[in-house]
PDB file of C-alpha atoms in Angstrom:
ATOM      1  CA  MET A   1      45.076 -55.805  -2.449  1.00 54.00           C
ATOM      2  CA  TYR A   2      46.174 -52.174  -2.127  1.00 68.00           C
ATOM      3  CA  GLU A   3      44.885 -49.921  -4.900  1.00 85.00           C
ATOM      4  CA  PRO A   4      46.245 -46.349  -4.808  1.00 92.00           C
ATOM      5  CA  GLU A   5      43.778 -43.530  -5.311  1.00 97.00           C
ATOM      6  CA  VAL A   6      44.078 -41.229  -8.318  1.00 98.00           C
ATOM      7  CA  SER A   7      43.036 -37.571  -8.130  1.00 98.00           C
ATOM      8  CA  ILE A   8      42.021 -35.757 -11.318  1.00 98.00           C
ATOM      9  CA  ILE A   9      41.970 -31.957 -11.002  1.00 98.00           C
ATOM     10  CA  THR A  10      39.995 -29.666 -13.316  1.00 98.00           C
ATOM     11  CA  PRO A  11      39.898 -25.859 -13.178  1.00 97.00           C
ATOM     12  CA  THR A  12      36.679 -24.210 -14.427  1.00 96.00           C
ATOM     13  CA  TYR A  13      35.313 -20.740 -15.061  1.00 96.00           C
ATOM     14  CA  ASN A  14      31.937 -19.832 -16.608  1.00 96.00           C
ATOM     15  CA  ILE A  15      31.838 -23.002 -18.707  1.00 96.00           C
ATOM     16  CA  VAL A  16      28.132 -22.501 -19.447  1.00 95.00           C
ATOM     17  CA  ASP A  17      28.542 -19.025 -20.961  1.00 95.00           C
ATOM     18  CA  ASN A  18      31.724 -20.161 -22.716  1.00 93.00           C
ATOM     19  CA  GLY A  19      29.885 -23.016 -24.445  1.00 93.00           C
ATOM     20  CA  GLN A  20      31.922 -25.722 -22.708  1.00 94.00           C
ATOM     21  CA  ALA A  21      29.151 -27.442 -20.745  1.00 95.00           C
ATOM     22  CA  ASP A  22      28.765 -30.275 -23.279  1.00 95.00           C
ATOM     23  CA  ASP A  23      32.544 -30.841 -23.336  1.00 95.00           C
ATOM     24  CA  PHE A  24      32.582 -30.949 -19.544  1.00 96.00           C
ATOM     25  CA  THR A  25      29.712 -33.453 -19.530  1.00 96.00           C
ATOM     26  CA  LEU A  26      31.726 -35.685 -21.867  1.00 96.00           C
ATOM     27  CA  LEU A  27      34.721 -35.436 -19.526  1.00 97.00           C
ATOM     28  CA  ILE A  28      32.535 -36.406 -16.547  1.00 96.00           C
ATOM     29  CA  ASN A  29      30.830 -39.320 -18.280  1.00 96.00           C
ATOM     30  CA  LEU A  30      34.032 -40.851 -19.621  1.00 97.00           C
ATOM     31  CA  LEU A  31      35.860 -40.410 -16.320  1.00 97.00           C
ATOM     32  CA  ASN A  32      32.958 -42.148 -14.598  1.00 96.00           C
ATOM     33  CA  ARG A  33      33.308 -45.064 -17.042  1.00 97.00           C
ATOM     34  CA  GLN A  34      36.962 -45.682 -16.191  1.00 98.00           C
ATOM     35  CA  THR A  35      37.494 -49.294 -15.165  1.00 97.00           C
ATOM     36  CA  TYR A  36      39.753 -48.105 -12.325  1.00 97.00           C
ATOM     37  CA  GLU A  37      37.532 -47.650  -9.287  1.00 94.00           C
ATOM     38  CA  TYR A  38      39.654 -45.439  -7.058  1.00 97.00           C
ATOM     39  CA  ILE A  39      39.380 -42.050  -8.746  1.00 97.00           C
ATOM     40  CA  GLU A  40      38.392 -38.748  -7.182  1.00 97.00           C
ATOM     41  CA  HIS A  41      37.561 -35.779  -9.386  1.00 98.00           C
ATOM     42  CA  ILE A  42      38.255 -32.357  -7.884  1.00 98.00           C
ATOM     43  CA  VAL A  43      36.945 -29.264  -9.668  1.00 98.00           C
ATOM     44  CA  ILE A  44      38.346 -25.862  -8.707  1.00 98.00           C
ATOM     45  CA  ASP A  45      35.966 -23.191  -9.950  1.00 97.00           C
ATOM     46  CA  ASN A  46      36.997 -19.556 -10.249  1.00 96.00           C
ATOM     47  CA  ALA A  47      33.813 -18.169  -8.664  1.00 96.00           C
ATOM     48  CA  SER A  48      31.808 -18.568 -11.873  1.00 95.00           C
ATOM     49  CA  THR A  49      28.965 -16.103 -12.342  1.00 94.00           C
ATOM     50  CA  ASP A  50      26.863 -18.086 -14.844  1.00 93.00           C
ATOM     51  CA  GLY A  51      25.220 -21.487 -14.326  1.00 91.00           C
ATOM     52  CA  THR A  52      28.476 -23.357 -13.791  1.00 95.00           C
ATOM     53  CA  GLN A  53      28.053 -23.765 -10.038  1.00 95.00           C
ATOM     54  CA  VAL A  54      24.516 -25.108 -10.507  1.00 95.00           C
ATOM     55  CA  LEU A  55      25.881 -27.688 -12.958  1.00 95.00           C
ATOM     56  CA  LEU A  56      28.705 -28.625 -10.596  1.00 96.00           C
ATOM     57  CA  LYS A  57      26.294 -29.045  -7.692  1.00 95.00           C
ATOM     58  CA  GLU A  58      24.204 -31.457  -9.752  1.00 95.00           C
ATOM     59  CA  TYR A  59      27.261 -33.571 -10.511  1.00 95.00           C
ATOM     60  CA  LYS A  60      28.421 -33.404  -6.896  1.00 95.00           C
ATOM     61  CA  ASN A  61      25.015 -34.532  -5.620  1.00 94.00           C
ATOM     62  CA  SER A  62      25.172 -37.444  -8.079  1.00 92.00           C
ATOM     63  CA  GLY A  63      28.551 -38.497  -6.709  1.00 92.00           C
ATOM     64  CA  TYR A  64      30.628 -37.644  -9.779  1.00 94.00           C
ATOM     65  CA  LEU A  65      32.913 -35.022  -8.269  1.00 95.00           C
ATOM     66  CA  ASN A  66      33.715 -32.612  -5.492  1.00 96.00           C
ATOM     67  CA  PHE A  67      34.126 -28.925  -6.209  1.00 95.00           C
ATOM     68  CA  PHE A  68      35.266 -25.723  -4.561  1.00 96.00           C
ATOM     69  CA  SER A  69      34.347 -22.283  -5.866  1.00 95.00           C
ATOM     70  CA  GLU A  70      36.328 -19.182  -4.956  1.00 94.00           C
ATOM     71  CA  PRO A  71      38.293 -16.521  -6.832  1.00 93.00           C
ATOM     72  CA  ASP A  72      41.703 -17.641  -8.074  1.00 93.00           C
ATOM     73  CA  ARG A  73      44.651 -16.095  -9.902  1.00 91.00           C
ATOM     74  CA  GLY A  74      44.426 -18.303 -12.979  1.00 92.00           C
ATOM     75  CA  LYS A  75      44.515 -21.966 -13.957  1.00 95.00           C
ATOM     76  CA  TYR A  76      47.851 -22.754 -12.318  1.00 97.00           C
ATOM     77  CA  ASP A  77      46.687 -21.269  -9.026  1.00 97.00           C
ATOM     78  CA  ALA A  78      43.523 -23.378  -9.369  1.00 97.00           C
ATOM     79  CA  MET A  79      45.489 -26.543 -10.059  1.00 97.00           C
ATOM     80  CA  ASN A  80      47.761 -25.889  -7.084  1.00 98.00           C
ATOM     81  CA  LYS A  81      44.661 -25.460  -4.914  1.00 97.00           C
ATOM     82  CA  GLY A  82      43.380 -28.780  -6.231  1.00 97.00           C
ATOM     83  CA  LEU A  83      46.711 -30.393  -5.421  1.00 97.00           C
ATOM     84  CA  LEU A  84      46.416 -29.248  -1.801  1.00 96.00           C
ATOM     85  CA  ARG A  85      43.018 -30.950  -1.561  1.00 97.00           C
ATOM     86  CA  ALA A  86      43.912 -34.112  -3.477  1.00 97.00           C
ATOM     87  CA  LYS A  87      43.921 -37.393  -1.550  1.00 96.00           C
ATOM     88  CA  GLY A  88      45.358 -39.564  -4.292  1.00 97.00           C
ATOM     89  CA  LYS A  89      48.813 -41.048  -4.521  1.00 98.00           C
ATOM     90  CA  TYR A  90      48.748 -40.036  -8.187  1.00 98.00           C
ATOM     91  CA  VAL A  91      47.470 -36.815  -9.744  1.00 98.00           C
ATOM     92  CA  GLY A  92      46.411 -35.788 -13.238  1.00 98.00           C
ATOM     93  CA  PHE A  93      45.168 -32.470 -14.641  1.00 98.00           C
ATOM     94  CA  LEU A  94      42.398 -32.090 -17.213  1.00 98.00           C
ATOM     95  CA  SER A  95      40.860 -28.889 -18.507  1.00 96.00           C
ATOM     96  CA  CYS A  96      37.078 -28.747 -18.766  1.00 95.00           C
ATOM     97  CA  ASP A  97      37.145 -29.694 -22.467  1.00 95.00           C
ATOM     98  CA  ASP A  98      39.640 -32.607 -22.236  1.00 97.00           C
ATOM     99  CA  PHE A  99      38.776 -36.263 -21.664  1.00 97.00           C
ATOM    100  CA  TYR A 100      40.235 -39.742 -21.238  1.00 98.00           C
ATOM    101  CA  HIS A 101      38.921 -41.559 -24.302  1.00 97.00           C
ATOM    102  CA  ASP A 102      40.332 -44.949 -23.216  1.00 98.00           C
ATOM    103  CA  ILE A 103      38.271 -46.213 -20.280  1.00 97.00           C
ATOM    104  CA  THR A 104      41.053 -48.575 -19.184  1.00 98.00           C
ATOM    105  CA  GLY A 105      43.659 -45.810 -19.349  1.00 98.00           C
ATOM    106  CA  ILE A 106      43.910 -44.898 -15.670  1.00 98.00           C
ATOM    107  CA  ALA A 107      44.188 -48.546 -14.647  1.00 98.00           C
ATOM    108  CA  ASP A 108      46.977 -49.060 -17.182  1.00 98.00           C
ATOM    109  CA  ILE A 109      48.869 -45.971 -15.992  1.00 98.00           C
ATOM    110  CA  VAL A 110      48.615 -46.990 -12.344  1.00 98.00           C
ATOM    111  CA  ASN A 111      49.895 -50.476 -13.173  1.00 97.00           C
ATOM    112  CA  VAL A 112      52.904 -49.022 -14.991  1.00 98.00           C
ATOM    113  CA  MET A 113      53.724 -46.512 -12.270  1.00 98.00           C
ATOM    114  CA  GLU A 114      53.392 -49.060  -9.489  1.00 97.00           C
ATOM    115  CA  SER A 115      55.481 -51.691 -11.271  1.00 97.00           C
ATOM    116  CA  GLU A 116      58.201 -49.200 -12.277  1.00 97.00           C
ATOM    117  CA  ASP A 117      58.037 -47.138  -9.060  1.00 97.00           C
ATOM    118  CA  ALA A 118      57.812 -44.101 -11.337  1.00 98.00           C
ATOM    119  CA  ASP A 119      57.514 -40.491 -10.231  1.00 98.00           C
ATOM    120  CA  PHE A 120      55.604 -39.522 -13.354  1.00 98.00           C
ATOM    121  CA  CYS A 121      54.208 -41.268 -16.416  1.00 98.00           C
ATOM    122  CA  PHE A 122      53.827 -39.654 -19.834  1.00 98.00           C
ATOM    123  CA  PHE A 123      52.016 -40.937 -22.905  1.00 98.00           C
ATOM    124  CA  PRO A 124      50.773 -40.042 -26.421  1.00 98.00           C
ATOM    125  CA  SER A 125      47.669 -37.907 -26.817  1.00 98.00           C
ATOM    126  CA  TYR A 126      45.244 -36.643 -29.438  1.00 97.00           C
ATOM    127  CA  CYS A 127      45.262 -32.866 -29.933  1.00 96.00           C
ATOM    128  CA  CYS A 128      42.172 -31.167 -31.377  1.00 94.00           C
ATOM    129  CA  GLN A 129      43.112 -27.988 -33.239  1.00 91.00           C
ATOM    130  CA  PRO A 130      40.831 -24.947 -33.509  1.00 87.00           C
ATOM    131  CA  ASP A 131      39.899 -25.862 -37.098  1.00 89.00           C
ATOM    132  CA  GLY A 132      38.630 -29.264 -35.944  1.00 88.00           C
ATOM    133  CA  THR A 133      41.521 -31.364 -37.227  1.00 95.00           C
ATOM    134  CA  VAL A 134      43.181 -33.846 -34.896  1.00 95.00           C
ATOM    135  CA  PHE A 135      46.771 -35.043 -34.703  1.00 95.00           C
ATOM    136  CA  GLN A 136      48.599 -37.420 -32.402  1.00 97.00           C
ATOM    137  CA  PHE A 137      51.162 -35.787 -30.102  1.00 96.00           C
ATOM    138  CA  VAL A 138      53.902 -38.346 -29.499  1.00 97.00           C
ATOM    139  CA  PRO A 139      56.058 -37.473 -26.434  1.00 97.00           C
ATOM    140  CA  ALA A 140      59.598 -36.246 -27.103  1.00 97.00           C
ATOM    141  CA  MET A 141      61.134 -36.378 -23.637  1.00 98.00           C
ATOM    142  CA  LEU A 142      64.706 -36.212 -24.925  1.00 98.00           C
ATOM    143  CA  ASN A 143      63.862 -32.725 -26.253  1.00 98.00           C
ATOM    144  CA  VAL A 144      62.445 -31.538 -22.925  1.00 98.00           C
ATOM    145  CA  PHE A 145      65.172 -28.930 -22.444  1.00 98.00           C
ATOM    146  CA  GLN A 146      64.389 -27.325 -25.823  1.00 98.00           C
ATOM    147  CA  VAL A 147      60.600 -27.572 -26.143  1.00 97.00           C
ATOM    148  CA  ALA A 148      57.631 -28.910 -24.213  1.00 96.00           C
ATOM    149  CA  PRO A 149      57.806 -32.705 -24.693  1.00 97.00           C
ATOM    150  CA  CYS A 150      54.092 -33.384 -24.137  1.00 97.00           C
ATOM    151  CA  PRO A 151      50.974 -31.597 -22.871  1.00 96.00           C
ATOM    152  CA  ARG A 152      50.231 -31.668 -19.152  1.00 96.00           C
ATOM    153  CA  GLN A 153      47.054 -33.656 -19.932  1.00 97.00           C
ATOM    154  CA  ALA A 154      49.311 -36.511 -21.059  1.00 98.00           C
ATOM    155  CA  VAL A 155      51.129 -36.853 -17.744  1.00 98.00           C
ATOM    156  CA  ILE A 156      50.177 -38.498 -14.449  1.00 98.00           C
ATOM    157  CA  TYR A 157      52.323 -37.421 -11.500  1.00 98.00           C
ATOM    158  CA  LYS A 158      53.069 -38.876  -8.084  1.00 98.00           C
ATOM    159  CA  LYS A 159      51.527 -36.391  -5.669  1.00 98.00           C
ATOM    160  CA  SER A 160      54.462 -36.504  -3.258  1.00 98.00           C
ATOM    161  CA  VAL A 161      56.753 -35.390  -6.078  1.00 98.00           C
ATOM    162  CA  LEU A 162      54.526 -32.432  -6.949  1.00 98.00           C
ATOM    163  CA  ASN A 163      54.514 -31.501  -3.272  1.00 98.00           C
ATOM    164  CA  ASP A 164      58.320 -31.639  -3.195  1.00 98.00           C
ATOM    165  CA  LEU A 165      58.435 -29.334  -6.226  1.00 98.00           C
ATOM    166  CA  ARG A 166      55.754 -27.063  -4.742  1.00 97.00           C
ATOM    167  CA  GLY A 167      53.497 -27.586  -7.718  1.00 97.00           C
ATOM    168  CA  PHE A 168      53.251 -25.125 -10.583  1.00 98.00           C
ATOM    169  CA  ASP A 169      55.226 -21.877 -10.466  1.00 98.00           C
ATOM    170  CA  GLU A 170      52.353 -19.408 -10.688  1.00 97.00           C
ATOM    171  CA  LYS A 171      54.430 -16.498 -11.932  1.00 96.00           C
ATOM    172  CA  PHE A 172      54.259 -18.205 -15.321  1.00 97.00           C
ATOM    173  CA  LYS A 173      50.740 -17.651 -16.667  1.00 95.00           C
ATOM    174  CA  LEU A 174      51.145 -19.564 -19.936  1.00 95.00           C
ATOM    175  CA  LEU A 175      54.007 -22.072 -19.557  1.00 97.00           C
ATOM    176  CA  ALA A 176      54.099 -23.161 -15.913  1.00 97.00           C
ATOM    177  CA  ASP A 177      53.478 -26.769 -16.963  1.00 97.00           C
ATOM    178  CA  TYR A 178      56.610 -26.671 -19.148  1.00 98.00           C
ATOM    179  CA  ASP A 179      58.621 -25.258 -16.252  1.00 98.00           C
ATOM    180  CA  LEU A 180      57.364 -28.096 -14.068  1.00 98.00           C
ATOM    181  CA  MET A 181      58.433 -30.718 -16.593  1.00 98.00           C
ATOM    182  CA  ILE A 182      61.938 -29.268 -16.857  1.00 98.00           C
ATOM    183  CA  ARG A 183      62.254 -29.296 -13.074  1.00 98.00           C
ATOM    184  CA  LEU A 184      61.095 -32.919 -12.913  1.00 98.00           C
ATOM    185  CA  VAL A 185      63.802 -34.073 -15.309  1.00 98.00           C
ATOM    186  CA  LEU A 186      66.562 -31.801 -14.015  1.00 98.00           C
ATOM    187  CA  GLN A 187      66.055 -32.993 -10.454  1.00 97.00           C
ATOM    188  CA  GLY A 188      66.275 -36.632 -11.430  1.00 97.00           C
ATOM    189  CA  TYR A 189      62.709 -37.785 -10.890  1.00 98.00           C
ATOM    190  CA  LYS A 190      61.929 -41.018 -12.656  1.00 98.00           C
ATOM    191  CA  GLY A 191      59.656 -40.784 -15.676  1.00 98.00           C
ATOM    192  CA  VAL A 192      58.243 -43.736 -17.578  1.00 98.00           C
ATOM    193  CA  LEU A 193      56.673 -43.832 -21.030  1.00 98.00           C
ATOM    194  CA  PHE A 194      53.315 -45.555 -21.483  1.00 98.00           C
ATOM    195  CA  GLU A 195      52.856 -46.161 -25.202  1.00 97.00           C
ATOM    196  CA  GLY A 196      49.057 -46.255 -25.175  1.00 97.00           C
ATOM    197  CA  ASN A 197      47.090 -43.148 -26.182  1.00 98.00           C
ATOM    198  CA  ILE A 198      44.428 -42.501 -23.532  1.00 97.00           C
ATOM    199  CA  VAL A 199      43.640 -38.761 -23.616  1.00 98.00           C
ATOM    200  CA  THR A 200      42.213 -36.166 -26.001  1.00 97.00           C
ATOM    201  CA  TYR A 201      42.719 -32.453 -25.391  1.00 96.00           C
ATOM    202  CA  LYS A 202      41.970 -29.190 -27.155  1.00 92.00           C
ATOM    203  CA  MET A 203      44.944 -27.127 -28.241  1.00 87.00           C
ATOM    204  CA  ALA A 204      45.394 -24.079 -26.045  1.00 78.00           C
ATOM    205  CA  THR A 205      45.420 -20.863 -28.046  1.00 74.00           C
ATOM    206  CA  GLU A 206      46.574 -18.486 -25.312  1.00 76.00           C
ATOM    207  CA  ALA A 207      50.271 -19.013 -26.013  1.00 69.00           C
ATOM    208  CA  VAL A 208      49.652 -18.328 -29.712  1.00 71.00           C
ATOM    209  CA  LYS A 209      47.537 -15.246 -29.015  1.00 81.00           C
ATOM    210  CA  HIS A 210      50.125 -13.941 -26.564  1.00 84.00           C
ATOM    211  CA  SER A 211      53.276 -15.101 -28.332  1.00 88.00           C
ATOM    212  CA  VAL A 212      55.425 -12.264 -26.995  1.00 93.00           C
ATOM    213  CA  GLN A 213      54.522 -13.144 -23.408  1.00 95.00           C
ATOM    214  CA  ALA A 214      55.039 -16.864 -24.104  1.00 94.00           C
ATOM    215  CA  GLU A 215      58.516 -16.165 -25.494  1.00 95.00           C
ATOM    216  CA  ALA A 216      59.354 -14.001 -22.484  1.00 97.00           C
ATOM    217  CA  GLU A 217      58.172 -16.722 -20.103  1.00 97.00           C
ATOM    218  CA  CYS A 218      60.240 -19.346 -21.918  1.00 97.00           C
ATOM    219  CA  ASN A 219      63.288 -17.069 -21.617  1.00 98.00           C
ATOM    220  CA  HIS A 220      62.666 -16.734 -17.867  1.00 98.00           C
ATOM    221  CA  ILE A 221      62.108 -20.488 -17.482  1.00 98.00           C
ATOM    222  CA  PHE A 222      65.387 -21.266 -19.235  1.00 98.00           C
ATOM    223  CA  TYR A 223      67.261 -18.675 -17.162  1.00 98.00           C
ATOM    224  CA  LYS A 224      65.736 -19.937 -13.910  1.00 97.00           C
ATOM    225  CA  ASN A 225      66.541 -23.608 -14.587  1.00 98.00           C
ATOM    226  CA  TYR A 226      69.805 -23.449 -16.580  1.00 98.00           C
ATOM    227  CA  LYS A 227      71.655 -20.495 -15.004  1.00 97.00           C
ATOM    228  CA  PRO A 228      72.618 -22.558 -11.913  1.00 96.00           C
ATOM    229  CA  ILE A 229      74.148 -25.142 -14.249  1.00 96.00           C
ATOM    230  CA  TYR A 230      75.881 -22.966 -16.832  1.00 97.00           C
ATOM    231  CA  PRO A 231      76.486 -19.190 -17.167  1.00 97.00           C
ATOM    232  CA  VAL A 232      74.039 -18.495 -20.002  1.00 96.00           C
ATOM    233  CA  THR A 233      74.065 -14.978 -21.455  1.00 96.00           C
ATOM    234  CA  ASN A 234      71.117 -12.976 -22.772  1.00 96.00           C
ATOM    235  CA  GLU A 235      72.277 -13.647 -26.334  1.00 97.00           C
ATOM    236  CA  MET A 236      72.432 -17.387 -25.631  1.00 97.00           C
ATOM    237  CA  LEU A 237      68.973 -17.339 -24.063  1.00 97.00           C
ATOM    238  CA  ASP A 238      67.528 -15.552 -27.083  1.00 97.00           C
ATOM    239  CA  ARG A 239      68.840 -18.228 -29.453  1.00 97.00           C
ATOM    240  CA  MET A 240      67.827 -21.033 -27.096  1.00 98.00           C
ATOM    241  CA  VAL A 241      64.253 -19.755 -27.010  1.00 97.00           C
ATOM    242  CA  LYS A 242      63.882 -18.856 -30.687  1.00 96.00           C
ATOM    243  CA  ILE A 243      65.707 -21.684 -32.473  1.00 97.00           C
ATOM    244  CA  SER A 244      66.648 -24.212 -29.741  1.00 97.00           C
ATOM    245  CA  GLU A 245      70.368 -23.545 -30.113  1.00 97.00           C
ATOM    246  CA  PHE A 246      72.097 -24.528 -26.865  1.00 98.00           C
ATOM    247  CA  PRO A 247      75.793 -24.101 -25.976  1.00 97.00           C
ATOM    248  CA  LYS A 248      77.636 -27.417 -26.093  1.00 97.00           C
ATOM    249  CA  PRO A 249      78.933 -27.237 -22.468  1.00 98.00           C
ATOM    250  CA  LEU A 250      75.351 -26.872 -21.254  1.00 98.00           C
ATOM    251  CA  LEU A 251      74.220 -29.818 -23.372  1.00 98.00           C
ATOM    252  CA  ASP A 252      77.034 -31.903 -21.896  1.00 98.00           C
ATOM    253  CA  LYS A 253      75.559 -31.243 -18.466  1.00 98.00           C
ATOM    254  CA  LEU A 254      71.916 -31.737 -19.439  1.00 98.00           C
ATOM    255  CA  VAL A 255      72.515 -35.089 -21.122  1.00 98.00           C
ATOM    256  CA  LYS A 256      73.478 -36.531 -17.728  1.00 97.00           C
ATOM    257  CA  CYS A 257      69.799 -36.327 -16.732  1.00 98.00           C
ATOM    258  CA  PHE A 258      69.180 -39.333 -18.970  1.00 97.00           C
ATOM    259  CA  PRO A 259      70.525 -42.914 -18.874  1.00 96.00           C
ATOM    260  CA  GLU A 260      73.903 -43.351 -20.523  1.00 97.00           C
ATOM    261  CA  GLU A 261      72.421 -45.566 -23.230  1.00 97.00           C
ATOM    262  CA  ASP A 262      70.298 -42.613 -24.375  1.00 97.00           C
ATOM    263  CA  HIS A 263      73.110 -40.063 -24.617  1.00 98.00           C
ATOM    264  CA  ASP A 264      73.806 -40.478 -28.339  1.00 98.00           C
ATOM    265  CA  LEU A 265      70.095 -40.301 -29.085  1.00 98.00           C
ATOM    266  CA  PHE A 266      69.798 -37.186 -26.910  1.00 98.00           C
ATOM    267  CA  PHE A 267      72.349 -35.327 -29.051  1.00 98.00           C
ATOM    268  CA  GLU A 268      70.758 -36.646 -32.237  1.00 98.00           C
ATOM    269  CA  ARG A 269      67.295 -35.444 -31.185  1.00 98.00           C
ATOM    270  CA  TYR A 270      68.762 -32.119 -30.076  1.00 98.00           C
ATOM    271  CA  GLN A 271      70.300 -31.563 -33.510  1.00 98.00           C
ATOM    272  CA  GLN A 272      67.080 -32.514 -35.263  1.00 98.00           C
ATOM    273  CA  MET A 273      65.058 -30.034 -33.230  1.00 97.00           C
ATOM    274  CA  TYR A 274      67.629 -27.299 -33.721  1.00 97.00           C
ATOM    275  CA  ASN A 275      67.673 -27.857 -37.498  1.00 97.00           C
ATOM    276  CA  LEU A 276      63.883 -27.888 -37.638  1.00 96.00           C
ATOM    277  CA  ARG A 277      63.417 -24.662 -35.705  1.00 95.00           C
ATOM    278  CA  ARG A 278      66.276 -22.858 -37.461  1.00 94.00           C
ATOM    279  CA  GLU A 279      64.739 -23.690 -40.846  1.00 93.00           C
ATOM    280  CA  ALA A 280      61.312 -22.573 -39.656  1.00 91.00           C
ATOM    281  CA  ALA A 281      62.787 -19.263 -38.481  1.00 89.00           C
ATOM    282  CA  ARG A 282      64.474 -18.756 -41.859  1.00 87.00           C
ATOM    283  CA  ASN A 283      61.248 -19.437 -43.728  1.00 86.00           C
ATOM    284  CA  LEU A 284      59.352 -17.007 -41.539  1.00 76.00           C
ATOM    285  CA  LYS A 285      61.980 -14.328 -42.112  1.00 73.00           C
ATOM    286  CA  ASN A 286      61.813 -14.868 -45.905  1.00 77.00           C
ATOM    287  CA  GLN A 287      58.027 -14.560 -45.855  1.00 74.00           C
ATOM    288  CA  ARG A 288      58.349 -11.130 -44.315  1.00 66.00           C
TER     289      ARG A 288
END
């Protein structure tokens, strides 16, 4: 029986000096315990200068992974390099401190994608916050045009689709994964929800630390993807980014990316997100 290979790609940089070696070991051990046999793990290392390469060589010699170490231009460049080397029909991306906590998870995802002939599969995840608390991130794909619907760790992609889309747009240093998700949905690729929670990831803090850059990138992402559909103005873009307020003619075009039976729910979820973010913006303004 044909069993498609799955490629998992992990970018690394100085994980020993950054105190991430134990997290990476957990990732390796749990990936090795997956019940699905046809998994390759590709690590793209950014020419680490600590003991990272020694650690990676040990894992490579033990048959856990394959790695390549050379300077890169950031995590999205690294993940694109991994994509070029991936042999799998399906591809997933984990950071060095993420892990699949459900050892049957990959097998379940492959079964769903094969049976549904899906281009990508998304699923719930556990997010570890910097203070140590954990919450479940439930995907919100109907809100994809307003906010990121799920983390990239909670998506498995068909490699041929990523190739068609030319992977991550590396000009975005913080939100290229969100740009990719918008492009997937806009261009009509078939996504399928798997309701099982199989992955745990640590919340990225870069977008919070660099909130001005993140907002600017989101503005550019919206302009890049929505301008060909509707003549958005700078004022519109500002409100779209800050409070998720979209012009109705644009929404009428975006809703067509989803099945007709989901159209009413799309507008309902849009309004909920808009109300939520508008209220949050008001509260923040009052606090100042």
